[in-house]
Amino acid sequence: SVQAHKEGKPQKLLEMNGQTLMPHSYDYDLIVIGGGSGGLAAAKEAAKYEKKVMVLDFVTPTPLGNSWGLGGTCVNVGCIPKKLMHQAALLGQALQDSRKFGWQFTEEVKHNWMTMTESVQNYIGSLNWGYRVVLREKKVTYENAYGEFVGPHTVKATNKRGVEKLYTAERFLIATGERPRYLGIPGDKEYCVSSDDLFSLPYCPGKTLVVGASYVALECAGFLAGLGLDVTVMVRSILLRGFDQDIANKIGEYMEEHGINFIREFVPIKVEQIEAGTPGRLKVTATSTKGDQIIEGEYNTVLLAIGRDACTRNIGLDKVGVKINEKTGKIPVNDEEQTNVPYIYAVGDILQDKLELTPVAIQAGRLLVQRLYAGATTKCDYVNVPTTVFTPLEYGACGYAEETAVEKFGEENIEVYHTHFWPLEWTVPSRDNNKCYAKIICNIQDNERVIGFHVLGPNAGEVTQGFAAAIKCGMTKEQLDSTIGIHPVCAEV
Amino acid sequence: GRNEYDLLVVGGGSGGLACAKEAAQFGRKVAVLDYVEPSPQGTKWGLGGTCVNVGCIPKKLMHQAALLGSALKDAQHYGWNTAQPVHHTWSVMAQAVQNYVKSLNWGHRVQLQDKNVKYFNMKGSFSDPHTIRGLTKAGKETTVTAENIVIATGGRPKYPLHIAGALEYGITSDDLFWLKESPGKTPVVYYLFILHVYENTVSISLTGASPDVSLECAGFLTGIGLDTTVMMRSIPLRGFDQQMASLVTEHMESYGTKFLKRCFPTKVEKLESNRLQVTWKNTDLGTEETDSFNTLMWAVGRAPATETLNLETVGVKTNSENGKIIVDANEATSVPHIYAVGDITEGRPELTPTAIAAGKLLARRLFGQSSELMDYDNVPTTVFTPLEYGCVGLSEEAAVQRYGSDNIEVYHAYYKPLEFTVAERDATQCYIKMVCLREREQRILGLHFIGPNAGEVIQGFALGIKCGATYPQLMKTIGIHPTCAEEITKLHITKRSGLDATVTGC
């Protein structure tokens, strides 16, 4: 398909103000719409091959008016601030542990939300800045403008002040990512916050209701509670849909045992303001999913974390014929990240049936560009992508969930090995001795090859990464058994 | 006559207990002898061996105490109001650690009981190839006979006896973890005898070399607020990748540990104040210096506990230089039916997990019809210094020696853990290095990681290396974000290129 492009496949010519655009006189080789993980990785890679690249990045403010700089979800309102606030919560726990290890300090320890948030936002600001510098250094043109297709090979970029410009390119990469979904109930947009607002909230959220059971919901609920806040999670049905349910339940149990309230099988039907303020007071009315029961609750903050929607509905895809899944808004692509329109590609969270993870977007973006401009043939390997949920008890996973393995291979063809373990560091401070857990799922018919790895415990991400590499090498149970453990670490389990 | 036991294990440490328990699984009659000769300072402990009592376990717990000290500092940046002053009380930590260790001693005794393994708290020595003479503390003698005997008596810290006052006034790691009171201002002496090279020297291959006691102890002592100095005659972490070893000590220096490099002590005296006066020679300057300390800890190596075993009587061969027992790939000694596992064996890494694995496999070969031998290649290990160092496989210099620098490719990166950003911590020594073969497949020969949770990071990759992981396979592995470990899957700058290896996270 790359060959076809270069050999002058008939191009549709755009007529605009009487002018006709000829092929090979495009403004750019590549225009990337969306300056997030996938988009920036692709742009930087393309610049390496001396291509003329433009990045259009624009953040539509949240319903509450919040916005941020270059870098996308991960940097601004995702992985980075999330992990830093998770770390703040872990440090709170460390403080408690440290007394058992002989440390003495003020009896009453309190957390200051503003101190933390300021530090986090400062760091994010440095990343935004860093990206702008890198793009400049690599001679990638960056515009803080909203990009949308207006015709073949042409996008319109509209900046904050409403100034419109047109640009043409030989190829396009859509990497517009997603934004949090709202419930569509009275009061949701006026009074509720989402993860887009939480990490820069200029006041402590106080008593918080988290609506949702996604990893975003549980991670946020987790660190808010760890900072000392009163947290409730309202769940419609199951926790962590798509993840191993045995582990998902263990995560929920752990959170409950550590002071987070769960309201199961309820959904909010309206949010009203009792009192304005920073934070104010909100009244939430919810109905049971299993009957007529109605409950009410009062909270300072309501955080909606019920899912994310792809930013594909308002970028003019219909003007260029790019097909999307009408129901989900996601874009189906082939295994080379190409949409149904040959010169338009897509990476990242907007892709249908692919994992919504930063490293996946980065890898896909880079490899795509290498194929387009450097003659490479390597495609992104979406199999056995490891992931970690940074809940108070962290969960690292790679490969099949137990139920998925059973479904695919049959219960009699898989073997599940598991163990509880007690991290050494938890012994002295008398922390839970039966919560940390590890399990591997093996395919009996394929030499007991490890097809699923799950670990629930501290530093799950650090532990899981190496095992993911081993799984990529086709590790079997026997090889796992014969590898000597480092002692004493959790990973040796 | 018939032997009383199928298996008798002399030494109730990591290797010994693992072997005994595994043998008992096969329904065999097993006995374990364990005895702790008190240290010169009088310290002793219960069942479980070095790791449990005076090694890995208390070391990691005290390391954790030190890490928590850093966490306390970080916490302020993250919004917690842990104002200074913050201080550490040794006795609270020591008691908590000692209590936990005692629970493990108890746990081991229960386990042996549950598995019907007979336990004798006696000091054993050979009378003949199938007979051990056991002596209790009170001097009571018992004879035990067995079809097979496994020696797993481990090692004990050495004292530099030629230095006046060394024995009377110095302590070792055997004592440190059991001190009731803070060691105060402590120097840790890391003193290497210069290896005299003879024509027929056996070269010690230290793949999977044992971590460095002195640096780990100095690290956590500094971390809990003690004024700590490390005195060393030559290089730290001998046997480990030397670039990584320098980064580790560099970090310790910026962390507050003092180093007296290329110095060696000449005498130790006690002052009226009960402090110790140490005199040493500085080989660089050619001067003699002196200072006073509360505690002096020797970490000059460990000697195998073979002297009182009476090995000559039965003809078990040992290495004449270091006293370690010579074994073959079966863990067999020069005498039939007598085996050895763990720190006491020649040419093996001095690590708990290798001892355990070797002990288990030995039991399976003896009683379980297995023929699986222990694989000592690519044993991962971690040095639990304040900034941890985990590694598996060959050091860069070993790889160069084996394959030639033209035939290897070294990928590396300086990275910054996300958690260090808000905490404003210095990440200068956070570094990763991967040594690969240069030819097409690019098989990974060695992986080295300095950073937080190094052990957790390296473990999974060790598995990958056991599966023959190559650089391209690692590059195909997608990273987990945000972690430190993901940086390994992103290594792309080679030393050969000469490019700046500093990578930015996102």
mmCIF file of C-alpha atoms in Angstrom, chain B residues 273-450:
data_model
loop_
_atom_site.group_PDB
_atom_site.id
_atom_site.type_symbol
_atom_site.label_atom_id
_atom_site.label_comp_id
_atom_site.label_asym_id
_atom_site.label_seq_id
_atom_site.Cartn_x
_atom_site.Cartn_y
_atom_site.Cartn_z
ATOM 1 C CA SER B 273 34.968 6.492 77.184
ATOM 2 C CA ASN B 274 34.310 2.951 75.873
ATOM 3 C CA ARG B 275 34.641 4.205 72.350
ATOM 4 C CA LEU B 276 37.019 2.437 70.005
ATOM 5 C CA GLN B 277 40.071 4.033 68.536
ATOM 6 C CA VAL B 278 40.930 2.707 65.090
ATOM 7 C CA THR B 279 44.288 3.335 63.461
ATOM 8 C CA TRP B 280 44.745 2.821 59.758
ATOM 9 C CA LYS B 281 47.136 3.284 56.875
ATOM 10 C CA ASN B 282 46.134 5.305 53.861
ATOM 11 C CA THR B 283 47.963 3.604 50.976
ATOM 12 C CA ASP B 284 47.409 6.519 48.605
ATOM 13 C CA LEU B 285 48.924 9.166 50.831
ATOM 14 C CA GLY B 286 51.221 6.844 52.718
ATOM 15 C CA THR B 287 49.975 8.283 55.985
ATOM 16 C CA GLU B 288 48.677 6.798 59.204
ATOM 17 C CA GLU B 289 45.379 8.110 60.537
ATOM 18 C CA THR B 290 43.166 7.532 63.493
ATOM 19 C CA ASP B 291 39.616 8.210 64.652
ATOM 20 C CA SER B 292 37.230 6.996 67.298
ATOM 21 C CA PHE B 293 33.944 5.139 66.813
ATOM 22 C CA ASN B 294 31.241 3.545 68.915
ATOM 23 C CA THR B 295 31.227 0.353 66.884
ATOM 24 C CA LEU B 296 33.566 -1.364 64.495
ATOM 25 C CA MET B 297 32.104 -3.989 62.216
ATOM 26 C CA TRP B 298 34.246 -6.345 60.186
ATOM 27 C CA ALA B 299 32.965 -7.424 56.766
ATOM 28 C CA VAL B 300 36.084 -9.009 55.388
ATOM 29 C CA GLY B 301 34.568 -12.125 53.941
ATOM 30 C CA ARG B 302 33.070 -15.340 55.198
ATOM 31 C CA ALA B 303 34.813 -18.594 55.966
ATOM 32 C CA PRO B 304 33.141 -21.965 55.470
ATOM 33 C CA ALA B 305 32.200 -23.710 58.724
ATOM 34 C CA THR B 306 34.169 -26.880 58.065
ATOM 35 C CA GLU B 307 36.866 -26.860 60.727
ATOM 36 C CA THR B 308 35.025 -28.780 63.378
ATOM 37 C CA LEU B 309 33.344 -31.249 61.024
ATOM 38 C CA ASN B 310 36.294 -33.637 61.057
ATOM 39 C CA LEU B 311 36.241 -33.918 57.283
ATOM 40 C CA GLU B 312 39.781 -35.329 57.125
ATOM 41 C CA THR B 313 38.649 -38.423 59.020
ATOM 42 C CA VAL B 314 36.277 -39.387 56.264
ATOM 43 C CA GLY B 315 38.280 -37.951 53.401
ATOM 44 C CA VAL B 316 35.949 -35.246 52.135
ATOM 45 C CA LYS B 317 38.096 -33.038 49.918
ATOM 46 C CA THR B 318 38.129 -29.300 50.387
ATOM 47 C CA ASN B 319 39.760 -26.434 48.522
ATOM 48 C CA SER B 320 43.055 -25.918 50.332
ATOM 49 C CA GLU B 321 42.936 -22.149 49.953
ATOM 50 C CA ASN B 322 39.474 -21.327 51.152
ATOM 51 C CA GLY B 323 38.354 -24.469 52.955
ATOM 52 C CA LYS B 324 35.212 -24.933 50.888
ATOM 53 C CA ILE B 325 33.970 -28.404 50.091
ATOM 54 C CA ILE B 326 34.566 -29.547 46.523
ATOM 55 C CA VAL B 327 31.449 -30.979 44.861
ATOM 56 C CA ASP B 328 30.493 -32.120 41.398
ATOM 57 C CA ALA B 329 27.379 -31.284 39.403
ATOM 58 C CA ASN B 330 25.474 -33.740 41.586
ATOM 59 C CA GLU B 331 26.437 -31.886 44.731
ATOM 60 C CA ALA B 332 28.462 -35.021 45.611
ATOM 61 C CA THR B 333 31.711 -34.778 47.569
ATOM 62 C CA SER B 334 34.723 -37.002 47.108
ATOM 63 C CA VAL B 335 33.128 -39.537 49.450
ATOM 64 C CA PRO B 336 30.180 -41.645 48.272
ATOM 65 C CA HIS B 337 26.914 -40.871 50.023
ATOM 66 C CA ILE B 338 28.237 -37.598 51.390
ATOM 67 C CA TYR B 339 26.934 -34.448 49.690
ATOM 68 C CA ALA B 340 27.130 -30.712 50.306
ATOM 69 C CA VAL B 341 24.944 -27.723 49.422
ATOM 70 C CA GLY B 342 24.929 -24.008 50.037
ATOM 71 C CA ASP B 343 27.574 -21.501 51.010
ATOM 72 C CA ILE B 344 29.950 -24.255 52.044
ATOM 73 C CA THR B 345 30.416 -25.536 48.511
ATOM 74 C CA GLU B 346 33.233 -24.448 46.238
ATOM 75 C CA GLY B 347 32.459 -22.387 43.153
ATOM 76 C CA ARG B 348 28.797 -21.789 43.915
ATOM 77 C CA PRO B 349 27.091 -18.453 44.517
ATOM 78 C CA GLU B 350 26.543 -17.762 48.196
ATOM 79 C CA LEU B 351 22.824 -17.185 47.883
ATOM 80 C CA THR B 352 19.802 -18.577 49.664
ATOM 81 C CA PRO B 353 17.706 -19.395 46.609
ATOM 82 C CA THR B 354 20.519 -21.403 44.988
ATOM 83 C CA ALA B 355 21.061 -23.345 48.201
ATOM 84 C CA ILE B 356 17.353 -24.075 48.470
ATOM 85 C CA ALA B 357 17.070 -25.147 44.850
ATOM 86 C CA ALA B 358 20.205 -27.275 45.057
ATOM 87 C CA GLY B 359 18.991 -28.896 48.270
ATOM 88 C CA LYS B 360 15.575 -29.686 46.812
ATOM 89 C CA LEU B 361 16.952 -31.098 43.584
ATOM 90 C CA LEU B 362 19.446 -33.208 45.489
ATOM 91 C CA ALA B 363 16.660 -34.735 47.564
ATOM 92 C CA ARG B 364 14.707 -35.442 44.395
ATOM 93 C CA ARG B 365 17.691 -37.147 42.790
ATOM 94 C CA LEU B 366 18.373 -39.239 45.897
ATOM 95 C CA PHE B 367 14.830 -40.279 46.658
ATOM 96 C CA GLY B 368 12.536 -39.143 43.884
ATOM 97 C CA GLN B 369 13.998 -40.793 40.806
ATOM 98 C CA SER B 370 14.819 -37.426 39.303
ATOM 99 C CA SER B 371 17.980 -36.774 37.348
ATOM 100 C CA GLU B 372 17.628 -33.000 37.177
ATOM 101 C CA LEU B 373 20.833 -31.176 38.027
ATOM 102 C CA MET B 374 21.067 -27.693 39.444
ATOM 103 C CA ASP B 375 21.640 -24.980 36.846
ATOM 104 C CA TYR B 376 23.929 -22.340 38.290
ATOM 105 C CA ASP B 377 23.956 -20.212 35.181
ATOM 106 C CA ASN B 378 22.206 -16.883 35.020
ATOM 107 C CA VAL B 379 21.372 -16.698 38.705
ATOM 108 C CA PRO B 380 19.903 -13.278 39.383
ATOM 109 C CA THR B 381 20.904 -11.349 42.449
ATOM 110 C CA THR B 382 20.309 -8.005 44.103
ATOM 111 C CA VAL B 383 22.463 -5.823 46.304
ATOM 112 C CA PHE B 384 20.181 -4.035 48.732
ATOM 113 C CA THR B 385 22.137 -0.837 49.052
ATOM 114 C CA PRO B 386 20.163 2.424 49.518
ATOM 115 C CA LEU B 387 19.855 2.604 45.744
ATOM 116 C CA GLU B 388 19.429 -1.070 44.879
ATOM 117 C CA TYR B 389 21.357 -2.930 42.204
ATOM 118 C CA GLY B 390 19.881 -5.994 40.558
ATOM 119 C CA CYS B 391 21.618 -8.097 37.954
ATOM 120 C CA VAL B 392 21.554 -11.363 36.068
ATOM 121 C CA GLY B 393 24.090 -12.877 33.731
ATOM 122 C CA LEU B 394 27.488 -11.544 32.742
ATOM 123 C CA SER B 395 29.072 -8.285 33.760
ATOM 124 C CA GLU B 396 30.293 -6.155 30.867
ATOM 125 C CA GLU B 397 33.910 -7.020 31.584
ATOM 126 C CA ALA B 398 33.191 -10.748 31.765
ATOM 127 C CA ALA B 399 31.362 -10.552 28.445
ATOM 128 C CA VAL B 400 34.250 -8.676 26.859
ATOM 129 C CA GLN B 401 36.664 -11.243 28.198
ATOM 130 C CA ARG B 402 34.627 -14.159 26.919
ATOM 131 C CA TYR B 403 33.556 -12.840 23.510
ATOM 132 C CA GLY B 404 35.699 -9.814 22.707
ATOM 133 C CA SER B 405 34.419 -6.233 22.712
ATOM 134 C CA ASP B 406 33.767 -6.334 18.957
ATOM 135 C CA ASN B 407 31.321 -9.167 19.424
ATOM 136 C CA ILE B 408 29.152 -7.619 22.086
ATOM 137 C CA GLU B 409 26.733 -4.722 22.058
ATOM 138 C CA VAL B 410 25.981 -2.797 25.242
ATOM 139 C CA TYR B 411 22.707 -0.893 25.426
ATOM 140 C CA HIS B 412 22.311 1.562 28.252
ATOM 141 C CA ALA B 413 20.207 4.350 29.702
ATOM 142 C CA TYR B 414 20.175 6.844 32.541
ATOM 143 C CA TYR B 415 16.576 7.251 33.621
ATOM 144 C CA LYS B 416 14.587 9.012 36.324
ATOM 145 C CA PRO B 417 11.968 7.144 38.350
ATOM 146 C CA LEU B 418 8.695 9.079 38.201
ATOM 147 C CA GLU B 419 8.422 9.041 41.994
ATOM 148 C CA PHE B 420 11.711 10.951 42.256
ATOM 149 C CA THR B 421 10.351 13.955 40.375
ATOM 150 C CA VAL B 422 7.929 15.397 42.900
ATOM 151 C CA ALA B 423 10.218 14.220 45.700
ATOM 152 C CA GLU B 424 13.065 16.207 44.141
ATOM 153 C CA ARG B 425 15.421 13.261 44.520
ATOM 154 C CA ASP B 426 18.663 12.944 42.681
ATOM 155 C CA ALA B 427 18.544 10.203 40.062
ATOM 156 C CA THR B 428 22.117 10.525 38.816
ATOM 157 C CA GLN B 429 22.932 6.889 39.470
ATOM 158 C CA CYS B 430 19.679 5.405 38.185
ATOM 159 C CA TYR B 431 21.073 3.425 35.306
ATOM 160 C CA ILE B 432 20.351 0.353 33.190
ATOM 161 C CA LYS B 433 22.750 -1.658 31.092
ATOM 162 C CA MET B 434 22.103 -4.667 28.886
ATOM 163 C CA VAL B 435 24.966 -6.670 27.414
ATOM 164 C CA CYS B 436 24.110 -8.613 24.250
ATOM 165 C CA LEU B 437 25.890 -10.626 21.635
ATOM 166 C CA ARG B 438 26.348 -8.477 18.594
ATOM 167 C CA GLU B 439 25.607 -11.079 15.937
ATOM 168 C CA ARG B 440 22.167 -11.367 14.338
ATOM 169 C CA GLU B 441 20.154 -12.968 17.109
ATOM 170 C CA GLN B 442 21.532 -10.577 19.767
ATOM 171 C CA ARG B 443 21.054 -12.930 22.676
ATOM 172 C CA ILE B 444 21.124 -11.162 26.040
ATOM 173 C CA LEU B 445 24.199 -12.061 28.084
ATOM 174 C CA GLY B 446 23.662 -9.811 31.072
ATOM 175 C CA LEU B 447 21.231 -7.261 32.466
ATOM 176 C CA HIS B 448 22.073 -4.689 35.126
ATOM 177 C CA PHE B 449 19.660 -2.330 36.820
ATOM 178 C CA ILE B 450 20.217 0.313 39.484
#
